[in-house]
Amino acid sequence: MSIETILVFAEGDESGPSSLTLELVTAARSLAANVETFVAGDGTAMADQLGAHGASKVFSTGSLEGKLIGVHAAAALQAHIEANTPDAVFFGQTADGRDTAARLAVRIDQPVVTNNVGASIEDGNLVVEEPVFGGTQNVFTAFRNDGPALALFRPKSFEAEANGGGAAEVVRADVVDPGTAGAAEVTGRHAEERSGPQLDAAEVVVSGGRGLGQPEAYTMIDELAGLLGAASGASRAIVDAGWVPYAKQVGQTGKVVKPNVYVACGISGATQHLVGMKGSKNIIAINKDPEAPIFGVADLGIVGDVHKVIPALIEALKSR
Amino acid sequence: MKVVVCVKQIPDPALPGELDPSTNYLKRDDKLILDESDSYGVEMALQLVEAAGGGEVSLVSMAPKGEVSGLRTALAMGAEDAVLVSDDALAGSDALGTAKVLATAISAMSPDLVLAGVESSDGYTGTVPEMIAGVLDIPSITFAKQIQVEGSTVKVQRQTEAGYDDVECSMPALVSVTAGVVEPRYPSFKGIMAAKKKPVEELDLAALGIDSGVVGKNGARQETVRVTDAEERQAGEVIEDDGDAHEKIVEFLGELKVV
Ligand SMILES: Cc1cc2nc3c(=O)[nH]c(=O)nc-3n(C[C@H](O)[C@H](O)[C@H](O)COP(=O)(O)OP(=O)(O)OC[C@H]3O[C@@H](n4cnc5c(N)ncnc54)[C@H](O)[C@@H]3O)c2cc1C
Ligand SMILES: Cc1cc2nc3c(=O)[nH]c(=O)nc-3n(C[C@H](O)[C@H](O)[C@H](O)COP(=O)(O)OP(=O)(O)OC[C@H]3O[C@@H](n4cnc5c(N)ncnc54)[C@H](O)[C@@H]3O)c2cc1C
């Protein structure tokens, strides 16, 4: 078996494809001669950028608004795969990516390999790389199935890079009714207020954890972030506790960030947090416990109390 | 209302994980415990049954060597009974194989609602619940932060990037529960004692009528070709704050041209 066509499950909105989607198209381009994309929704607005990153086609189902995407996307993908036989399908490790890949795996009875950060071709086979145990080891997995290789990738595993291609050709994909399994309907959407730079695109990220002691102390994090032109983030502990919204969570089940500077305040450095920020160029950690694992990855570690160090830092930055 | 909760029993995440060098499977030699990710589903199920004024919470788990420690914890929280699938042929199963086994066991339990965690703590593919729904061919809602049952409809607040969506569907359905959204109750002493006598039905593949070829290593159709050590990030300078550590930070940020 060799890999000739890779189909990328593309996500995005009116403004175009997501950065993760463009990362996957770029990666696919280096592995296969032909890269095509599939949009569970209206892919017209994505055609320019997908093409510029190397995709030849955008298969588009048209709007699925009001539906929970996974089941519907999987039904349409199955029909597409049976007709077009791509060698591999790449998904982002997102909510819709996971739902779709899982439903598709059942429909076509093929395995999925998740949480990957790398891919290569070895002896004509797709081999994917997944970090385990908080990124201390990498597991390389080869597909041994007789259908398309279904692989999910974590954000920021590859660098998105345009190669100057023209707009991808938009092709209508058939919608397939999944029956009662597709019954879930979205009846309302609620968005939380957001301000400042986006967490996963910011050059500097300041995150707070349970060491802040109380929810009010998070205002220090926001203030410090403001002074540094940074985005503010959080450990899961304080998201679970309801101090800050989930959108701020960094880690395995939150965002993957790779800023120039990551400042961890009162965060212990659990493996699930580390996998989301270990790729940062520079890491500063403030923690009162000298044994905290976060110091193991920090370029500058301060053993101290966040309630002393951060206010002093804020004052020092203000007086500059 | 009958709710079935999928609970995974995993090696204690506090202990360092290790792959068996001969098989590259996660080592599961020590006693397994209830995955914290599933304690939220158990709590959610108990609350739903209480709100409905009656019903039953049953558990289902697939684990090696007849392991029940984690199931006993969930039974002590208040679940009625459990089904455990255990069979040597299951070693090395992938997510799809696991889902086929669990779905077959669940199907025989005829639930109105199936709950699972969004992702487990050890394998965290986050695909098993949606695959179970796929095998059962029922609707599903993932990433629930709140669940309400009204008649034969389940209404969910589904966590999203931006906030949350209201999503609903008819039952039977499967819902996966986000970690941390409810406070799992601590088993009482009475609960722990009672759990010891609650029924746990152990089934093997033959009892479920599943061909061993579709599960385990052969069913997985994916192979670990190698495991490498990741490049370790070097720890840098660590200093004790004597009241002027902030200056050190400003200096460092200056070197990086952030200030
Ligand atoms: C399946 C799964 C997925 C997960 N996903 C994520 C994820 O995406 N992101 C994530 O972050 N976590 C995740 N976790 C949780 C993770 O395991 C940790 O529980 C969490 O990261 C801990 O958050 P924390 O560091 O804020 O809290 P703690 O671990 O409680 O650490 C608090 C730290 O603050 C320090 N401290 C206390 N007081 C002070 C003070 N006054 N000044 C300075 N330091 C102080 C303490 O020394 C300690 O090191 C996940 C867990 C599981 C099981
Ligand atoms: C580091 C690592 C990486 C892996 N990567 C992959 C991979 O890429 N692809 C793959 O197919 N397999 C993979 N596996 C194997 C996979 O973890 C197992 O097949 C496992 O049985 C099911 O998947 P999960 O733990 O990822 O479940 P998840 O889908 O993350 O679990 C979500 C929920 O499903 C339910 N559930 C899952 N397993 C059980 C169970 N045994 N009993 C009861 N309820 C359960 C629980 O409610 C759980 O909270 C990996 C395993 C490890 C240790």
XYZ file of C-alpha atoms and ligand atoms in Angstrom:
685
model
C 0.000 0.000 0.000
C 1.201 3.489 -0.690
C -0.252 6.812 0.283
C -1.449 8.755 -2.738
C -4.445 10.708 -1.555
C -4.960 12.120 1.934
C -8.347 13.555 2.793
C -8.333 16.239 5.503
C -11.491 16.787 7.549
C -11.533 20.580 7.382
C -13.074 22.765 10.073
C -13.519 26.506 10.207
C -16.097 29.258 9.932
C -17.137 32.155 7.636
C -13.684 33.665 8.027
C -11.988 30.553 6.599
C -10.406 27.290 7.732
C -9.080 26.887 11.288
C -5.327 27.110 11.787
C -5.337 23.427 12.792
C -6.928 22.554 9.441
C -4.218 24.449 7.547
C -1.550 22.699 9.626
C -2.994 19.321 8.614
C -3.246 20.244 4.925
C 0.385 21.372 4.993
C 1.500 18.141 6.676
C -0.564 16.007 4.288
C 1.065 17.749 1.334
C 4.486 16.504 2.399
C 3.218 12.912 2.651
C 0.996 12.458 -0.386
C 0.856 13.659 -3.975
C -2.804 14.583 -3.700
C -4.492 16.346 -0.796
C -8.244 16.782 -0.710
C -10.467 18.251 1.979
C -13.931 17.488 3.279
C -16.151 20.057 4.942
C -19.229 19.047 6.924
C -20.908 22.350 6.164
C -20.445 25.014 3.521
C -16.836 24.910 2.388
C -17.035 27.680 -0.216
C -15.419 30.316 2.001
C -12.520 27.952 2.727
C -11.567 27.113 -0.869
C -9.012 29.913 -1.327
C -6.962 29.191 1.755
C -7.236 25.413 1.503
C -5.991 25.661 -2.060
C -3.201 28.028 -1.102
C -1.992 25.414 1.380
C -1.991 22.623 -1.156
C -5.482 21.100 -1.322
C -6.813 20.306 -4.774
C -10.468 19.894 -3.817
C -13.001 20.830 -1.176
C -15.832 18.360 -0.862
C -18.620 20.272 0.814
C -21.936 18.969 2.170
C -23.548 22.397 2.459
C -24.876 23.802 5.710
C -25.647 21.333 8.521
C -26.644 24.133 10.899
C -28.714 23.000 13.848
C -27.243 19.501 13.858
C -24.613 18.012 16.085
C -22.064 17.471 13.315
C -20.355 14.131 14.133
C -22.953 11.569 13.051
C -23.942 13.502 9.955
C -20.365 14.180 8.913
C -19.501 10.499 9.372
C -22.432 9.326 7.253
C -21.467 11.692 4.434
C -17.781 10.793 4.787
C -18.542 7.095 4.525
C -20.283 7.614 1.196
C -17.406 9.790 0.029
C -14.751 7.297 1.099
C -16.499 4.379 -0.551
C -16.682 6.299 -3.819
C -13.248 7.960 -3.747
C -11.084 5.591 -1.639
C -8.597 8.026 -0.068
C -5.619 6.261 1.570
C -5.861 8.239 4.789
C -8.185 10.685 6.506
C -6.694 13.300 8.847
C -8.756 14.927 11.591
C -7.937 17.591 14.149
C -8.184 16.475 17.782
C -11.253 18.710 18.238
C -14.757 17.990 19.542
C -16.203 17.588 16.039
C -13.067 15.833 14.786
C -13.311 13.209 17.509
C -17.064 12.702 17.173
C -16.795 12.344 13.416
C -13.790 10.021 13.394
C -15.367 7.785 16.056
C -18.686 7.461 14.232
C -16.873 6.916 10.946
C -14.657 4.221 12.479
C -17.772 2.236 13.377
C -19.476 2.814 10.027
C -16.529 1.586 7.964
C -15.141 -0.735 10.680
C -11.630 0.730 10.689
C -9.398 1.711 13.625
C -8.489 5.290 14.591
C -5.246 6.513 16.094
C -5.620 9.666 18.164
C -3.567 12.424 19.829
C -0.810 12.387 17.229
C 1.834 15.064 16.812
C 3.715 13.686 13.824
C 3.346 11.539 10.697
C 5.659 9.917 8.197
C 5.650 7.273 5.487
C 7.672 4.152 6.228
C 7.763 1.358 3.641
C 4.714 2.858 1.976
C 2.742 2.799 5.240
C 1.508 5.738 7.257
C 3.220 5.868 10.660
C 1.955 8.336 13.251
C 3.628 9.573 16.408
C 1.848 10.040 19.729
C 3.437 11.412 22.907
C 2.622 9.410 26.055
C 3.217 9.828 29.803
C 3.103 13.609 29.622
C 5.357 13.703 26.603
C 8.276 11.791 28.094
C 8.001 9.046 25.488
C 6.800 8.872 21.887
C 4.884 5.929 20.518
C 5.043 5.316 16.752
C 2.062 3.465 15.354
C 1.675 1.891 11.920
C -1.706 1.152 10.388
C -2.263 -2.509 9.526
C -5.840 -2.231 8.268
C -7.278 -2.758 4.813
C -9.062 0.581 4.568
C -8.170 4.247 4.961
C -5.916 5.148 7.878
C -7.921 7.355 10.252
C -5.633 9.625 12.274
C -6.289 12.518 14.649
C -3.676 15.201 15.300
C -3.193 17.659 18.123
C -3.104 21.388 17.351
C 0.265 22.994 16.587
C 1.914 19.691 15.682
C 2.850 21.085 12.296
C 3.607 24.522 10.932
C 0.989 25.789 8.444
C 2.623 27.053 5.290
C 1.049 28.184 2.014
C 2.653 26.899 -1.187
C 0.972 29.338 -3.519
C -1.672 27.037 -4.987
C -4.844 28.465 -6.479
C -8.293 28.058 -4.927
C -9.324 24.454 -4.373
C -12.163 23.191 -6.538
C -15.427 23.069 -4.574
C -17.289 19.796 -5.145
C -20.698 19.032 -3.700
C -20.656 16.030 -1.339
C -23.848 14.078 -0.824
C -25.580 14.377 2.532
C -26.583 11.013 3.966
C -29.351 10.671 6.546
C -28.036 8.724 9.561
C -31.581 7.993 10.792
C -32.509 8.227 14.483
C -28.806 8.217 15.453
C -28.697 11.749 14.018
C -31.492 13.042 16.248
C -29.439 15.422 18.408
C -30.326 19.042 17.681
C -28.682 22.259 18.754
C -31.413 24.543 20.102
C -29.295 27.400 21.434
C -25.742 28.727 21.453
C -24.112 30.670 24.279
C -20.811 32.497 23.893
C -18.792 33.860 26.759
C -17.339 37.375 26.608
C -13.789 37.416 25.313
C -11.186 40.139 25.212
C -7.443 40.454 24.636
C -5.257 38.255 22.438
C -6.338 34.715 21.620
C -4.824 32.142 23.899
C -3.599 29.776 21.196
C -2.154 32.544 19.024
C -0.570 34.819 21.666
C 3.180 35.495 21.846
C 3.044 35.615 25.633
C 0.741 33.612 27.908
C 0.282 34.131 31.642
C -1.542 31.275 33.365
C -2.816 30.831 36.893
C -3.530 27.705 38.906
C -4.896 26.551 42.208
C -1.913 28.167 43.965
C -3.680 31.520 43.517
C -5.763 30.429 46.504
C -9.024 32.146 45.584
C -10.930 33.196 42.450
C -10.405 36.936 43.087
C -6.642 36.456 42.822
C -7.063 35.693 39.112
C -7.403 39.480 38.511
C -3.613 39.584 39.138
C -3.137 37.216 36.205
C -5.319 39.363 33.958
C -3.496 42.505 35.036
C -0.061 40.986 34.444
C -1.227 39.627 31.088
C -2.502 43.087 30.144
C 0.862 44.670 30.937
C 2.698 42.093 28.809
C 0.228 42.149 25.905
C -0.343 38.518 26.803
C -3.314 36.148 26.796
C -4.368 34.747 30.159
C -4.685 31.009 30.664
C -5.391 28.538 33.442
C -4.885 25.046 34.766
C -7.819 22.708 34.775
C -8.049 22.850 38.562
C -9.375 26.405 38.511
C -11.525 25.838 35.428
C -13.177 22.896 37.183
C -13.615 25.062 40.259
C -15.478 27.593 38.134
C -13.032 30.474 38.637
C -12.480 30.981 34.918
C -14.193 29.677 31.752
C -13.068 26.500 29.989
C -11.829 28.565 27.035
C -8.824 29.498 29.203
C -7.741 25.942 29.975
C -4.272 24.924 28.839
C -3.390 21.245 28.592
C -4.409 17.858 27.346
C -8.122 18.636 27.457
C -7.700 22.340 26.823
C -5.615 24.421 24.452
C -2.136 23.661 23.200
C -0.025 26.820 23.350
C 3.465 27.450 22.015
C 4.154 31.101 22.808
C 7.509 32.816 23.049
C 7.014 33.102 26.815
C 4.748 31.115 29.131
C 4.406 32.273 32.724
C 2.965 29.635 35.082
C 1.726 31.061 38.395
C 0.741 28.669 41.174
C 0.583 25.719 38.785
C 2.119 22.420 39.913
C 2.986 21.141 36.437
C 0.883 17.962 36.188
C 1.663 15.970 33.033
C -1.742 16.858 31.570
C -0.914 20.542 31.950
C 2.629 20.136 30.630
C 1.522 18.575 27.330
C -0.326 21.801 26.578
C 2.565 24.218 27.166
C 5.851 22.324 27.078
C 6.456 23.473 23.527
C 6.710 27.119 24.646
C 10.045 28.711 23.743
C 10.620 30.105 27.238
C 8.927 29.136 30.475
C 8.840 31.109 33.712
C 7.332 29.432 36.789
C 6.357 30.872 40.143
C 5.540 28.272 42.780
C 6.110 28.109 46.510
C 7.048 24.432 46.444
C 10.664 23.895 45.317
C 9.735 20.290 44.409
C 6.922 21.322 42.034
C 7.327 19.467 38.704
C 6.804 22.709 36.772
C 10.370 23.685 37.706
C 11.576 20.704 35.692
C 10.585 22.460 32.467
C 11.100 26.102 33.498
C 13.913 28.254 32.113
C 13.468 30.589 35.063
C 11.944 29.213 38.257
C 10.975 31.382 41.206
C 10.378 29.593 44.482
C 8.026 32.057 46.091
C 4.516 33.176 46.942
C 2.400 34.340 43.992
C 0.785 36.913 46.286
C 4.164 38.576 46.792
C 5.981 38.002 43.505
C 3.165 38.919 41.098
C 2.139 42.232 42.716
C 5.824 43.254 42.870
C 6.238 42.271 39.224
C 3.141 44.261 38.252
C 4.485 47.329 40.098
C 7.896 46.981 38.476
C 6.363 46.726 34.994
C 4.085 49.685 35.618
C 6.946 51.908 36.756
C 8.992 51.270 33.630
C -35.473 5.351 34.183
C -32.507 3.064 33.714
C -29.090 4.647 33.365
C -25.987 2.650 32.483
C -22.650 4.309 33.258
C -19.450 3.195 31.540
C -16.646 3.131 34.081
C -13.068 2.434 33.213
C -10.762 0.902 35.831
C -7.234 2.182 35.379
C -3.785 2.011 36.997
C -3.427 4.705 39.677
C -2.475 7.847 37.669
C -0.393 9.000 40.663
C 2.036 6.161 39.940
C 4.391 6.591 36.991
C 2.979 4.877 33.900
C 4.996 2.303 32.005
C 4.688 0.367 28.776
C 5.388 -3.346 28.854
C 8.497 -3.600 26.658
C 7.444 -6.941 25.175
C 3.957 -5.875 24.052
C 4.026 -2.058 24.283
C 0.720 -2.198 26.175
C 0.210 -0.051 29.235
C 1.237 -2.066 32.302
C -1.784 -2.934 34.397
C -0.166 -5.152 37.037
C -1.159 -3.285 40.181
C -4.663 -2.958 41.499
C -6.813 -0.830 39.216
C -8.942 2.043 40.468
C -12.022 3.922 39.284
C -10.971 6.481 36.685
C -11.708 9.902 38.149
C -13.042 10.891 34.700
C -15.879 8.425 35.264
C -16.733 9.474 38.811
C -18.535 12.468 37.253
C -20.710 10.216 35.102
C -21.606 8.089 38.128
C -22.533 11.191 40.137
C -24.527 12.625 37.233
C -26.450 9.352 36.861
C -27.268 9.198 40.567
C -28.523 12.808 40.474
C -30.654 12.165 37.372
C -32.314 9.148 38.947
C -32.926 11.112 42.155
C -34.454 13.980 40.119
C -36.658 11.526 38.214
C -37.965 10.214 41.550
C -36.812 6.668 40.834
C -34.874 4.422 38.555
C -31.710 2.458 38.513
C -28.042 3.140 37.906
C -26.031 0.215 36.559
C -22.351 0.099 35.669
C -20.456 -1.526 32.852
C -16.703 -2.005 32.659
C -14.157 -3.912 30.613
C -11.017 -4.776 32.551
C -8.452 -7.567 32.832
C -8.426 -10.433 35.344
C -11.854 -9.914 36.848
C -10.878 -6.562 38.325
C -13.682 -5.035 40.415
C -11.950 -2.514 42.748
C -13.037 0.496 40.717
C -16.521 -0.895 40.267
C -16.859 -1.311 44.053
C -16.030 2.379 44.492
C -18.808 3.358 42.086
C -21.210 0.879 43.711
C -20.368 2.431 47.075
C -21.359 5.821 45.660
C -24.829 4.376 45.079
C -25.007 2.421 41.814
C -27.168 -0.725 42.032
C -25.213 -3.329 40.139
C -22.527 -3.856 37.547
C -21.508 -5.883 34.528
C -17.816 -6.629 34.099
C -16.405 -7.956 30.847
C -13.111 -9.732 31.344
C -11.333 -12.062 28.968
C -7.653 -12.716 28.228
C -8.383 -12.300 24.520
C -9.160 -8.615 25.158
C -5.548 -7.652 25.881
C -4.327 -5.057 23.387
C -7.823 -4.003 22.316
C -8.102 -0.624 20.647
C -10.866 1.907 21.153
C -13.086 0.368 18.468
C -12.720 -3.138 19.904
C -13.463 -1.794 23.383
C -16.558 -0.016 22.093
C -17.850 -3.166 20.377
C -17.536 -5.117 23.624
C -19.108 -2.438 25.808
C -21.943 -1.809 23.331
C -22.807 -5.505 23.249
C -22.920 -5.654 27.042
C -24.951 -2.429 27.243
C -27.426 -3.591 24.640
C -28.444 -6.495 26.878
C -29.047 -4.047 29.764
C -31.654 -2.049 27.760
C -30.937 1.394 29.238
C -32.808 4.628 28.533
C -29.611 6.578 28.905
C -25.929 5.633 28.670
C -23.349 7.897 30.318
C -19.573 7.842 29.813
C -16.626 10.132 30.426
C -15.473 12.459 27.637
C -12.058 10.819 27.806
C -10.285 8.372 30.067
C -7.210 9.333 32.084
C -4.897 6.628 30.713
C -5.678 6.102 27.031
C -7.660 9.349 26.429
C -8.554 8.695 22.814
C -11.929 10.263 23.639
C -13.579 8.094 21.020
C -15.054 5.129 22.905
C -18.377 6.792 23.919
C -19.195 8.007 20.411
C -18.182 4.601 19.036
C -20.514 2.859 21.509
C -23.346 5.094 20.298
C -22.338 4.195 16.744
C -22.458 0.449 17.386
C -25.810 0.801 19.182
C -26.986 3.156 16.403
C -28.448 5.645 18.885
C -28.096 9.438 19.102
C -25.394 10.899 21.276
C -24.289 14.197 22.795
C -20.645 14.645 23.799
C -18.989 17.098 26.232
C -21.993 17.519 28.550
C -21.606 19.931 31.444
C -25.219 19.679 32.527
C -27.900 17.056 31.849
C -31.647 17.156 32.312
C -34.194 14.503 31.432
C -37.719 15.580 30.462
C -40.012 12.707 29.533
C -38.182 10.784 26.848
C -35.929 13.704 25.891
C -32.461 14.369 27.241
C -31.376 18.028 27.299
C -27.718 18.845 27.582
C -25.536 21.898 27.965
C -22.648 20.933 25.705
C -19.312 22.595 26.344
C -17.865 24.390 23.320
C -14.826 26.515 22.522
C -16.893 29.678 22.892
C -19.117 28.693 25.837
C -21.855 26.108 25.570
C -24.662 24.927 23.282
C -28.087 23.656 24.263
C -28.477 20.270 22.603
C -31.278 17.755 22.939
C -32.319 14.392 21.589
C -34.714 11.549 22.173
C -33.755 8.574 24.351
C -32.341 5.962 24.306
C -29.220 8.043 23.880
C -25.623 8.263 24.998
C -24.156 11.328 26.696
C -20.477 11.836 27.531
C -19.788 13.899 30.636
C -17.006 16.488 30.941
C -14.758 16.048 33.974
C -15.204 18.419 36.895
C -18.788 19.465 36.187
C -20.301 17.895 39.311
C -18.857 17.097 42.709
C -18.704 13.283 42.977
C -20.019 12.159 46.355
C -17.700 10.358 48.758
C -18.874 6.840 49.476
C -20.212 6.624 53.032
C -19.128 3.801 55.343
C -22.593 2.305 54.898
C -22.212 2.641 51.150
C -18.879 0.855 51.201
C -20.267 -2.016 53.255
C -23.356 -2.296 51.026
C -21.208 -2.246 47.870
C -19.500 -5.464 48.919
C -22.799 -7.306 48.528
C -24.021 -5.654 45.352
C -24.160 -7.935 42.307
C -21.347 -7.828 39.747
C -22.008 -10.061 36.779
C -18.804 -11.183 35.071
C -18.994 -12.004 31.388
C -16.442 -13.272 28.905
C -16.445 -12.927 25.125
C -18.251 -16.221 24.630
C -21.080 -15.053 26.894
C -21.386 -11.890 24.816
C -21.210 -13.829 21.559
C -18.236 -11.803 20.323
C -15.644 -13.397 18.062
C -12.193 -12.933 19.617
C -10.821 -11.943 16.178
C -12.546 -8.538 16.239
C -10.995 -7.525 19.575
C -7.578 -7.669 21.194
C -4.381 -7.223 19.238
C -5.694 -8.697 15.980
C -8.846 -6.616 16.022
C -6.835 -3.450 16.581
C -5.133 -3.579 13.165
C -2.604 -1.003 14.326
C 0.867 -1.780 15.537
C 3.334 0.012 17.756
C 6.465 -0.041 15.635
C 8.710 1.674 18.182
C 8.798 3.700 21.374
C 11.381 6.421 21.830
C 12.311 8.677 24.707
C 11.291 12.256 24.065
C 13.892 14.949 24.198
C 13.816 16.244 27.753
C 13.411 19.943 28.229
C 16.322 21.132 30.355
C 15.404 22.789 33.624
C 16.914 26.259 33.908
C 17.791 28.440 36.838
C 15.654 28.138 39.973
C 15.941 30.901 42.569
C 14.383 31.479 45.962
C 12.368 34.707 46.284
C 13.940 37.082 48.820
C 11.647 39.923 47.887
C 13.374 40.835 44.643
C 12.671 37.836 42.404
C 10.404 40.041 40.305
C 13.497 41.938 39.168
C 14.938 38.711 37.850
C 11.731 38.130 35.882
C 11.808 41.649 34.418
C 15.432 41.114 33.446
C 14.614 37.800 31.745
C 11.640 39.339 29.903
C 13.990 42.131 28.834
C 16.474 39.651 27.381
C 13.605 38.078 25.448
C 12.585 41.559 24.276
C 9.098 41.137 25.728
C 9.534 44.352 27.743
C -7.858 13.050 31.841
C -7.294 14.277 32.493
C -7.131 15.426 31.720
C -6.593 16.591 32.287
N -6.443 17.697 31.501
C -5.859 18.807 32.037
C -5.639 19.978 31.242
O -5.991 20.043 30.064
N -5.033 21.040 31.826
C -4.640 21.039 33.131
O -4.086 22.056 33.596
N -4.873 19.962 33.895
C -5.473 18.856 33.392
N -5.722 17.789 34.203
C -5.557 17.959 35.656
C -4.132 17.830 36.129
O -3.868 16.477 36.392
C -3.933 18.623 37.438
O -4.872 18.179 38.387
C -4.087 20.135 37.281
O -3.302 20.595 36.198
C -3.637 20.807 38.567
O -3.848 22.177 38.491
P -2.960 23.159 39.369
O -1.544 22.997 38.992
O -3.565 24.518 39.219
O -3.260 22.692 40.853
P -2.350 21.875 41.917
O -1.806 20.653 41.302
O -3.177 21.810 43.105
O -1.120 22.843 42.109
C -1.164 24.053 42.774
C 0.273 24.521 42.908
O 0.283 25.815 43.481
C 1.377 25.911 44.408
N 1.025 26.963 45.360
C 0.119 26.914 46.369
N 0.050 28.109 46.988
C 0.932 28.928 46.373
C 1.332 30.271 46.563
N 0.765 31.041 47.486
N 2.287 30.777 45.756
C 2.865 30.012 44.783
N 2.525 28.734 44.562
C 1.558 28.200 45.339
C 1.493 24.542 44.999
O 2.816 24.341 45.451
C 1.137 23.634 43.808
O 2.298 23.256 43.107
C -6.239 16.616 33.663
C -6.400 15.467 34.433
C -6.922 14.307 33.862
C -7.065 13.098 34.723
C -1.192 5.981 25.843
C -2.244 5.206 25.092
C -2.614 5.620 23.811
C -3.595 4.920 23.094
N -3.930 5.329 21.832
C -4.891 4.678 21.137
C -5.286 5.096 19.844
O -4.741 6.064 19.307
N -6.283 4.426 19.209
C -6.910 3.358 19.780
O -7.823 2.808 19.174
N -6.554 2.915 21.001
C -5.554 3.556 21.690
N -5.199 3.116 22.933
C -5.917 1.979 23.506
C -7.175 2.468 24.196
O -6.845 3.333 25.258
C -7.924 1.298 24.742
O -8.481 0.618 23.673
C -9.006 1.606 25.734
O -9.589 0.369 26.048
C -10.166 2.474 25.293
O -9.873 3.724 24.952
P -9.691 5.014 25.902
O -9.110 4.699 27.185
O -8.931 5.919 25.008
O -11.167 5.534 26.109
P -11.792 6.987 25.961
O -12.552 7.053 24.700
O -10.829 8.070 26.214
O -12.795 6.888 27.183
C -13.939 7.675 27.319
C -14.918 6.972 28.204
O -15.304 5.721 27.626
C -15.571 4.789 28.666
N -14.622 3.665 28.595
C -13.467 3.584 27.904
N -12.884 2.387 28.124
C -13.667 1.713 28.980
C -13.608 0.436 29.600
N -12.587 -0.386 29.393
N -14.609 0.071 30.441
C -15.648 0.900 30.670
N -15.763 2.122 30.123
C -14.792 2.522 29.280
C -15.370 5.525 29.971
O -16.587 6.093 30.375
C -14.394 6.607 29.576
O -14.411 7.738 30.445
C -4.210 3.793 23.660
C -3.841 3.395 24.946
C -2.853 4.070 25.662
C -2.487 3.599 27.028
